[in-house]
PDB file of C-alpha atoms in Angstrom:
ATOM      1  CA  ASP A  29       0.000   0.000   0.000  1.00  0.00           C
ATOM      2  CA  ALA A  30       1.097   3.549  -0.666  1.00  0.00           C
ATOM      3  CA  GLY A  31       2.049   5.551   2.364  1.00  0.00           C
ATOM      4  CA  VAL A  32       1.017   9.106   3.132  1.00  0.00           C
ATOM      5  CA  ILE A  33       1.597  11.274   0.086  1.00  0.00           C
ATOM      6  CA  GLN A  34       2.468  14.944   0.317  1.00  0.00           C
ATOM      7  CA  SER A  35       2.958  17.536  -2.377  1.00  0.00           C
ATOM      8  CA  PRO A  36       4.902  19.484  -3.258  1.00  0.00           C
ATOM      9  CA  ARG A  37       8.087  18.154  -1.636  1.00  0.00           C
ATOM     10  CA  HIS A  38       9.719  21.563  -1.831  1.00  0.00           C
ATOM     11  CA  GLU A  39       8.150  24.992  -2.113  1.00  0.00           C
ATOM     12  CA  VAL A  40       9.914  28.315  -2.393  1.00  0.00           C
ATOM     13  CA  THR A  41       7.768  31.417  -2.358  1.00  0.00           C
ATOM     14  CA  GLU A  42       7.986  35.103  -1.663  1.00  0.00           C
ATOM     15  CA  MET A  43       6.615  36.774   1.410  1.00  0.00           C
ATOM     16  CA  GLY A  44       2.952  37.677   0.986  1.00  0.00           C
ATOM     17  CA  GLN A  45       2.137  34.883  -1.407  1.00  0.00           C
ATOM     18  CA  GLU A  46      -0.419  32.173  -0.744  1.00  0.00           C
ATOM     19  CA  VAL A  47       0.934  28.672  -0.184  1.00  0.00           C
ATOM     20  CA  THR A  48      -1.075  25.452  -0.352  1.00  0.00           C
ATOM     21  CA  LEU A  49       0.293  22.154   0.900  1.00  0.00           C
ATOM     22  CA  ARG A  50      -1.457  18.906   0.029  1.00  0.00           C
ATOM     23  CA  CYS A  51      -1.802  15.534   1.686  1.00  0.00           C
ATOM     24  CA  LYS A  52      -3.303  12.183   0.774  1.00  0.00           C
ATOM     25  CA  PRO A  53      -3.618   9.910   3.828  1.00  0.00           C
ATOM     26  CA  ILE A  54      -3.373   6.142   3.828  1.00  0.00           C
ATOM     27  CA  SER A  55      -6.597   4.578   2.598  1.00  0.00           C
ATOM     28  CA  GLY A  56      -8.823   3.484   5.464  1.00  0.00           C
ATOM     29  CA  HIS A  57      -7.263   5.821   7.997  1.00  0.00           C
ATOM     30  CA  ASP A  58      -9.764   8.064   9.724  1.00  0.00           C
ATOM     31  CA  TYR A  59      -7.420  10.481  11.487  1.00  0.00           C
ATOM     32  CA  LEU A  60      -5.227  13.061   9.762  1.00  0.00           C
ATOM     33  CA  PHE A  61      -2.652  15.287  11.439  1.00  0.00           C
ATOM     34  CA  TRP A  62      -0.671  18.326  10.267  1.00  0.00           C
ATOM     35  CA  TYR A  63       2.686  19.059  11.958  1.00  0.00           C
ATOM     36  CA  ARG A  64       5.342  21.710  11.544  1.00  0.00           C
ATOM     37  CA  GLN A  65       9.022  21.053  12.278  1.00  0.00           C
ATOM     38  CA  THR A  66      11.652  23.725  12.846  1.00  0.00           C
ATOM     39  CA  MET A  67      15.040  23.718  14.525  1.00  0.00           C
ATOM     40  CA  MET A  68      13.901  26.233  17.105  1.00  0.00           C
ATOM     41  CA  ARG A  69      10.532  24.752  18.075  1.00  0.00           C
ATOM     42  CA  GLY A  70      10.899  21.094  17.163  1.00  0.00           C
ATOM     43  CA  LEU A  71       7.821  19.152  16.054  1.00  0.00           C
ATOM     44  CA  GLU A  72       4.516  20.960  16.624  1.00  0.00           C
ATOM     45  CA  LEU A  73       1.014  19.601  16.060  1.00  0.00           C
ATOM     46  CA  LEU A  74      -0.982  22.197  14.152  1.00  0.00           C
ATOM     47  CA  ILE A  75      -4.381  20.555  13.669  1.00  0.00           C
ATOM     48  CA  TYR A  76      -5.971  17.148  13.375  1.00  0.00           C
ATOM     49  CA  PHE A  77      -9.111  15.738  11.792  1.00  0.00           C
ATOM     50  CA  ASN A  78     -11.315  12.760  12.497  1.00  0.00           C
ATOM     51  CA  ASN A  79     -13.549  11.562   9.669  1.00  0.00           C
ATOM     52  CA  ASN A  80     -12.832  14.828   7.830  1.00  0.00           C
ATOM     53  CA  VAL A  81     -13.934  16.993  10.772  1.00  0.00           C
ATOM     54  CA  PRO A  82     -11.389  19.237  12.543  1.00  0.00           C
ATOM     55  CA  ILE A  83     -11.070  18.096  16.157  1.00  0.00           C
ATOM     56  CA  ASP A  84      -8.316  20.283  17.579  1.00  0.00           C
ATOM     57  CA  ASP A  85      -6.833  23.320  15.855  1.00  0.00           C
ATOM     58  CA  SER A  86      -5.266  24.843  18.950  1.00  0.00           C
ATOM     59  CA  GLY A  87      -1.810  24.494  17.433  1.00  0.00           C
ATOM     60  CA  MET A  88      -2.555  26.624  14.394  1.00  0.00           C
ATOM     61  CA  PRO A  89      -0.273  29.602  14.914  1.00  0.00           C
ATOM     62  CA  GLU A  90      -2.554  32.358  13.644  1.00  0.00           C
ATOM     63  CA  ASP A  91      -5.374  33.195  11.292  1.00  0.00           C
ATOM     64  CA  ARG A  92      -3.057  33.133   8.312  1.00  0.00           C
ATOM     65  CA  PHE A  93      -3.121  29.342   8.580  1.00  0.00           C
ATOM     66  CA  SER A  94      -6.138  27.273   7.561  1.00  0.00           C
ATOM     67  CA  ALA A  95      -6.689  23.579   6.925  1.00  0.00           C
ATOM     68  CA  LYS A  96      -9.439  21.664   5.209  1.00  0.00           C
ATOM     69  CA  MET A  97     -10.316  18.049   4.583  1.00  0.00           C
ATOM     70  CA  PRO A  98     -13.045  17.925   1.935  1.00  0.00           C
ATOM     71  CA  ASN A  99     -13.008  14.123   1.781  1.00  0.00           C
ATOM     72  CA  ALA A 100     -11.341  11.096   3.310  1.00  0.00           C
ATOM     73  CA  SER A 101      -8.504  11.044   0.804  1.00  0.00           C
ATOM     74  CA  PHE A 102      -7.393  14.671   0.652  1.00  0.00           C
ATOM     75  CA  SER A 103      -6.402  17.526   2.929  1.00  0.00           C
ATOM     76  CA  THR A 104      -4.849  20.939   2.422  1.00  0.00           C
ATOM     77  CA  LEU A 105      -2.943  23.329   4.649  1.00  0.00           C
ATOM     78  CA  LYS A 106      -2.997  26.900   3.392  1.00  0.00           C
ATOM     79  CA  ILE A 107      -0.935  29.879   4.482  1.00  0.00           C
ATOM     80  CA  GLN A 108      -2.120  33.263   3.309  1.00  0.00           C
ATOM     81  CA  PRO A 109      -0.204  35.532   3.353  1.00  0.00           C
ATOM     82  CA  SER A 110       3.050  33.687   3.931  1.00  0.00           C
ATOM     83  CA  GLU A 111       5.892  35.153   6.018  1.00  0.00           C
ATOM     84  CA  PRO A 112       9.579  34.197   6.321  1.00  0.00           C
ATOM     85  CA  ARG A 113       8.971  32.793   9.817  1.00  0.00           C
ATOM     86  CA  ASP A 114       6.668  30.185   8.256  1.00  0.00           C
ATOM     87  CA  SER A 115       9.724  28.517   6.716  1.00  0.00           C
ATOM     88  CA  ALA A 116       9.729  24.961   8.043  1.00  0.00           C
ATOM     89  CA  VAL A 117       9.088  21.363   7.092  1.00  0.00           C
ATOM     90  CA  TYR A 118       5.392  20.528   7.198  1.00  0.00           C
ATOM     91  CA  PHE A 119       4.389  16.914   7.774  1.00  0.00           C
ATOM     92  CA  CYS A 120       1.098  15.194   7.308  1.00  0.00           C
ATOM     93  CA  ALA A 121       0.378  11.966   9.199  1.00  0.00           C
ATOM     94  CA  SER A 122      -2.560   9.596   9.336  1.00  0.00           C
ATOM     95  CA  SER A 123      -3.779   6.865  11.649  1.00  0.00           C
ATOM     96  CA  ARG A 124      -6.602   4.425  12.122  1.00  0.00           C
ATOM     97  CA  PHE A 125      -8.815   4.566  15.192  1.00  0.00           C
ATOM     98  CA  ARG A 126      -7.623   2.252  17.941  1.00  0.00           C
ATOM     99  CA  THR A 127      -8.609   1.874  21.568  1.00  0.00           C
ATOM    100  CA  VAL A 128      -4.943   1.413  22.478  1.00  0.00           C
ATOM    101  CA  SER A 129      -1.697   2.428  20.762  1.00  0.00           C
ATOM    102  CA  TYR A 130      -2.400   5.139  18.234  1.00  0.00           C
ATOM    103  CA  GLU A 131       0.630   4.939  16.004  1.00  0.00           C
ATOM    104  CA  GLN A 132       0.738   7.501  13.231  1.00  0.00           C
ATOM    105  CA  TYR A 133       2.208   7.158   9.748  1.00  0.00           C
ATOM    106  CA  PHE A 134       4.038  10.178   8.431  1.00  0.00           C
ATOM    107  CA  GLY A 135       4.479  11.509   4.932  1.00  0.00           C
ATOM    108  CA  PRO A 136       7.866  12.652   3.597  1.00  0.00           C
ATOM    109  CA  GLY A 137       7.124  16.302   4.345  1.00  0.00           C
ATOM    110  CA  THR A 138       7.029  19.554   2.398  1.00  0.00           C
ATOM    111  CA  ARG A 139       9.991  21.854   2.893  1.00  0.00           C
ATOM    112  CA  LEU A 140       8.674  25.421   2.683  1.00  0.00           C
ATOM    113  CA  THR A 141      10.994  28.378   2.228  1.00  0.00           C
ATOM    114  CA  VAL A 142       9.507  31.868   2.325  1.00  0.00           C
ATOM    115  CA  THR A 143      11.890  34.595   1.161  1.00  0.00           C
TER     116      THR A 143
ATOM    117  CA  GLY B  30      -0.524  17.937  31.165  1.00  0.00           C
ATOM    118  CA  ASP B  31       1.014  15.014  29.334  1.00  0.00           C
ATOM    119  CA  SER B  32       4.650  15.457  28.402  1.00  0.00           C
ATOM    120  CA  VAL B  33       7.763  13.622  27.257  1.00  0.00           C
ATOM    121  CA  THR B  34      11.325  14.559  28.169  1.00  0.00           C
ATOM    122  CA  GLN B  35      14.253  13.170  26.211  1.00  0.00           C
ATOM    123  CA  MET B  36      17.950  13.227  26.726  1.00  0.00           C
ATOM    124  CA  GLU B  37      19.393  16.278  25.074  1.00  0.00           C
ATOM    125  CA  GLY B  38      21.549  15.813  22.041  1.00  0.00           C
ATOM    126  CA  PRO B  39      23.384  15.745  19.907  1.00  0.00           C
ATOM    127  CA  VAL B  40      24.865  12.347  20.690  1.00  0.00           C
ATOM    128  CA  THR B  41      27.959  11.227  18.814  1.00  0.00           C
ATOM    129  CA  LEU B  42      29.268   7.674  19.035  1.00  0.00           C
ATOM    130  CA  SER B  43      31.676   5.437  17.209  1.00  0.00           C
ATOM    131  CA  GLU B  44      30.468   2.454  15.235  1.00  0.00           C
ATOM    132  CA  GLU B  45      29.806  -0.639  17.399  1.00  0.00           C
ATOM    133  CA  ALA B  46      29.393   1.430  20.576  1.00  0.00           C
ATOM    134  CA  CYS B  47      26.464   0.880  22.946  1.00  0.00           C
ATOM    135  CA  LEU B  48      23.617   3.353  22.811  1.00  0.00           C
ATOM    136  CA  THR B  49      21.130   4.577  25.398  1.00  0.00           C
ATOM    137  CA  ILE B  50      18.797   7.510  24.792  1.00  0.00           C
ATOM    138  CA  ASN B  51      16.826   8.376  27.901  1.00  0.00           C
ATOM    139  CA  CYS B  52      13.107   9.140  27.816  1.00  0.00           C
ATOM    140  CA  THR B  53      10.798   9.878  30.733  1.00  0.00           C
ATOM    141  CA  TYR B  54       7.160  10.829  30.630  1.00  0.00           C
ATOM    142  CA  THR B  55       4.339  12.403  32.586  1.00  0.00           C
ATOM    143  CA  ALA B  56       0.830  11.293  31.749  1.00  0.00           C
ATOM    144  CA  THR B  57      -2.652  11.077  33.177  1.00  0.00           C
ATOM    145  CA  GLY B  58      -4.003   7.618  32.646  1.00  0.00           C
ATOM    146  CA  TYR B  59      -2.121   4.728  31.186  1.00  0.00           C
ATOM    147  CA  PRO B  60      -0.190   5.724  28.063  1.00  0.00           C
ATOM    148  CA  SER B  61       1.178   3.732  25.177  1.00  0.00           C
ATOM    149  CA  LEU B  62       4.813   4.582  24.421  1.00  0.00           C
ATOM    150  CA  PHE B  63       6.639   4.873  21.121  1.00  0.00           C
ATOM    151  CA  TRP B  64      10.009   5.555  19.580  1.00  0.00           C
ATOM    152  CA  TYR B  65      10.034   7.166  16.160  1.00  0.00           C
ATOM    153  CA  VAL B  66      13.096   7.673  13.956  1.00  0.00           C
ATOM    154  CA  GLN B  67      13.656  10.378  11.361  1.00  0.00           C
ATOM    155  CA  TYR B  68      16.397   9.815   8.779  1.00  0.00           C
ATOM    156  CA  PRO B  69      17.782  12.856   6.954  1.00  0.00           C
ATOM    157  CA  GLY B  70      15.280  14.354   4.533  1.00  0.00           C
ATOM    158  CA  GLU B  71      12.497  11.958   5.496  1.00  0.00           C
ATOM    159  CA  GLY B  72       9.390  11.833   7.653  1.00  0.00           C
ATOM    160  CA  LEU B  73       9.149  10.084  11.007  1.00  0.00           C
ATOM    161  CA  GLN B  74       8.898   6.300  11.028  1.00  0.00           C
ATOM    162  CA  LEU B  75       7.681   4.147  13.863  1.00  0.00           C
ATOM    163  CA  LEU B  76      10.659   2.252  15.289  1.00  0.00           C
ATOM    164  CA  LEU B  77       9.036   0.383  18.184  1.00  0.00           C
ATOM    165  CA  LYS B  78       6.236   0.612  20.703  1.00  0.00           C
ATOM    166  CA  ALA B  79       4.954  -0.753  24.022  1.00  0.00           C
ATOM    167  CA  THR B  80       1.404  -0.594  25.297  1.00  0.00           C
ATOM    168  CA  LYS B  81       1.624  -1.764  28.911  1.00  0.00           C
ATOM    169  CA  ALA B  82       4.000  -1.919  31.848  1.00  0.00           C
ATOM    170  CA  ASP B  83       7.008  -4.247  31.449  1.00  0.00           C
ATOM    171  CA  ASP B  84       6.361  -4.639  27.718  1.00  0.00           C
ATOM    172  CA  LYS B  85       9.535  -4.577  25.648  1.00  0.00           C
ATOM    173  CA  GLY B  86       9.373  -3.135  22.156  1.00  0.00           C
ATOM    174  CA  SER B  87      12.109  -4.145  19.727  1.00  0.00           C
ATOM    175  CA  ASN B  88      13.032  -3.582  16.101  1.00  0.00           C
ATOM    176  CA  LYS B  89      16.250  -3.404  14.037  1.00  0.00           C
ATOM    177  CA  GLY B  90      18.357  -4.244  17.096  1.00  0.00           C
ATOM    178  CA  PHE B  91      16.811  -1.441  19.163  1.00  0.00           C
ATOM    179  CA  GLU B  92      14.926  -2.160  22.375  1.00  0.00           C
ATOM    180  CA  ALA B  93      12.944  -0.181  24.934  1.00  0.00           C
ATOM    181  CA  THR B  94      11.116  -1.393  28.040  1.00  0.00           C
ATOM    182  CA  TYR B  95       8.023   0.300  29.462  1.00  0.00           C
ATOM    183  CA  ARG B  96       8.896   1.044  33.105  1.00  0.00           C
ATOM    184  CA  LYS B  97       5.841   2.312  34.941  1.00  0.00           C
ATOM    185  CA  GLU B  98       7.597   2.641  38.308  1.00  0.00           C
ATOM    186  CA  THR B  99      10.180   5.053  36.879  1.00  0.00           C
ATOM    187  CA  THR B 100       7.924   6.460  34.108  1.00  0.00           C
ATOM    188  CA  SER B 101      10.635   5.744  31.579  1.00  0.00           C
ATOM    189  CA  PHE B 102      11.070   4.216  28.125  1.00  0.00           C
ATOM    190  CA  HIS B 103      14.801   4.373  27.363  1.00  0.00           C
ATOM    191  CA  LEU B 104      15.986   3.379  23.894  1.00  0.00           C
ATOM    192  CA  GLU B 105      18.959   0.967  23.758  1.00  0.00           C
ATOM    193  CA  LYS B 106      21.077  -0.746  21.160  1.00  0.00           C
ATOM    194  CA  GLY B 107      24.088  -2.918  21.823  1.00  0.00           C
ATOM    195  CA  SER B 108      26.133  -2.085  18.735  1.00  0.00           C
ATOM    196  CA  VAL B 109      25.304   0.929  16.587  1.00  0.00           C
ATOM    197  CA  GLN B 110      26.019   1.336  12.896  1.00  0.00           C
ATOM    198  CA  VAL B 111      26.656   4.383  10.730  1.00  0.00           C
ATOM    199  CA  SER B 112      23.215   3.813   9.202  1.00  0.00           C
ATOM    200  CA  ASP B 113      21.618   4.454  12.625  1.00  0.00           C
ATOM    201  CA  SER B 114      22.502   8.144  12.337  1.00  0.00           C
ATOM    202  CA  ALA B 115      19.157   9.936  12.606  1.00  0.00           C
ATOM    203  CA  VAL B 116      16.931  11.911  14.962  1.00  0.00           C
ATOM    204  CA  TYR B 117      15.039   9.796  17.503  1.00  0.00           C
ATOM    205  CA  PHE B 118      11.723  10.884  19.056  1.00  0.00           C
ATOM    206  CA  CYS B 119      10.072   9.424  22.118  1.00  0.00           C
ATOM    207  CA  ALA B 120       6.279   9.806  22.190  1.00  0.00           C
ATOM    208  CA  LEU B 121       3.204   8.793  24.134  1.00  0.00           C
ATOM    209  CA  SER B 122      -0.486   8.452  23.506  1.00  0.00           C
ATOM    210  CA  VAL B 123      -3.082   8.474  26.230  1.00  0.00           C
ATOM    211  CA  ARG B 124      -6.150   6.267  26.037  1.00  0.00           C
ATOM    212  CA  GLY B 125      -9.075   8.234  24.717  1.00  0.00           C
ATOM    213  CA  ALA B 126      -6.981  10.846  22.917  1.00  0.00           C
ATOM    214  CA  GLN B 127      -5.889   9.874  19.434  1.00  0.00           C
ATOM    215  CA  LYS B 128      -2.993  12.310  19.229  1.00  0.00           C
ATOM    216  CA  LEU B 129       0.647  11.724  20.134  1.00  0.00           C
ATOM    217  CA  VAL B 130       2.780  13.829  22.470  1.00  0.00           C
ATOM    218  CA  PHE B 131       6.384  13.964  21.253  1.00  0.00           C
ATOM    219  CA  GLY B 132       9.639  14.682  23.010  1.00  0.00           C
ATOM    220  CA  GLN B 133      12.006  17.216  21.506  1.00  0.00           C
ATOM    221  CA  GLY B 134      14.061  14.659  19.612  1.00  0.00           C
ATOM    222  CA  THR B 135      17.673  13.484  20.027  1.00  0.00           C
ATOM    223  CA  ARG B 136      20.069  13.717  17.115  1.00  0.00           C
ATOM    224  CA  LEU B 137      22.397  10.704  16.901  1.00  0.00           C
ATOM    225  CA  THR B 138      25.526  10.635  14.760  1.00  0.00           C
ATOM    226  CA  ILE B 139      27.569   7.471  14.370  1.00  0.00           C
ATOM    227  CA  ASN B 140      31.130   7.833  13.097  1.00  0.00           C
ATOM    228  CA  PRO B 141      32.886   4.979  11.270  1.00  0.00           C
TER     229      PRO B 141
END
């Protein structure tokens, strides 16, 4: 089976531009997570969905960030307008509901550079 | 709240040395514990896990034992290889909450 798919793998954009990151979770998984990784702050959970519904968006840094999951096989993370401090690697992960042991499966990440 | 504290890195060892990366946790309830590994330029991969006290997770020569009395889940390997160079994350999940809580990560470099 294919793993979590993210696109693009690399994105370079100028400050003020809109950026859209995409994720396709593993088929059959009902949870989807967006993370951001930087040297300074480590790995941060931004938002997660269950059955396409946002459950916890408390990690979204500010209103410039938004995430959607229109169906079970696709999610987007949008930054508008982008700023240099948004430069990071953004990971998408998915998991299947379990009563115990909720291991997540990560995509390869999108490296975003905002100049 | 729930939290994970890992040994600070970076850690640099020679090939065939013994490895221990310390991990302790604080959690309400009875967590499951995980080690994830991130190789350069890649996403995190599950390395091993344990779901109850005294369970030992193992994979690729790595081991970790769930110690409830010391709230620890230290990662060990008897003889490391250059290919083990990566960042290692300890994490927990608490029953009823589907998200993971990660430690800050420990960067490991193995020199030939």
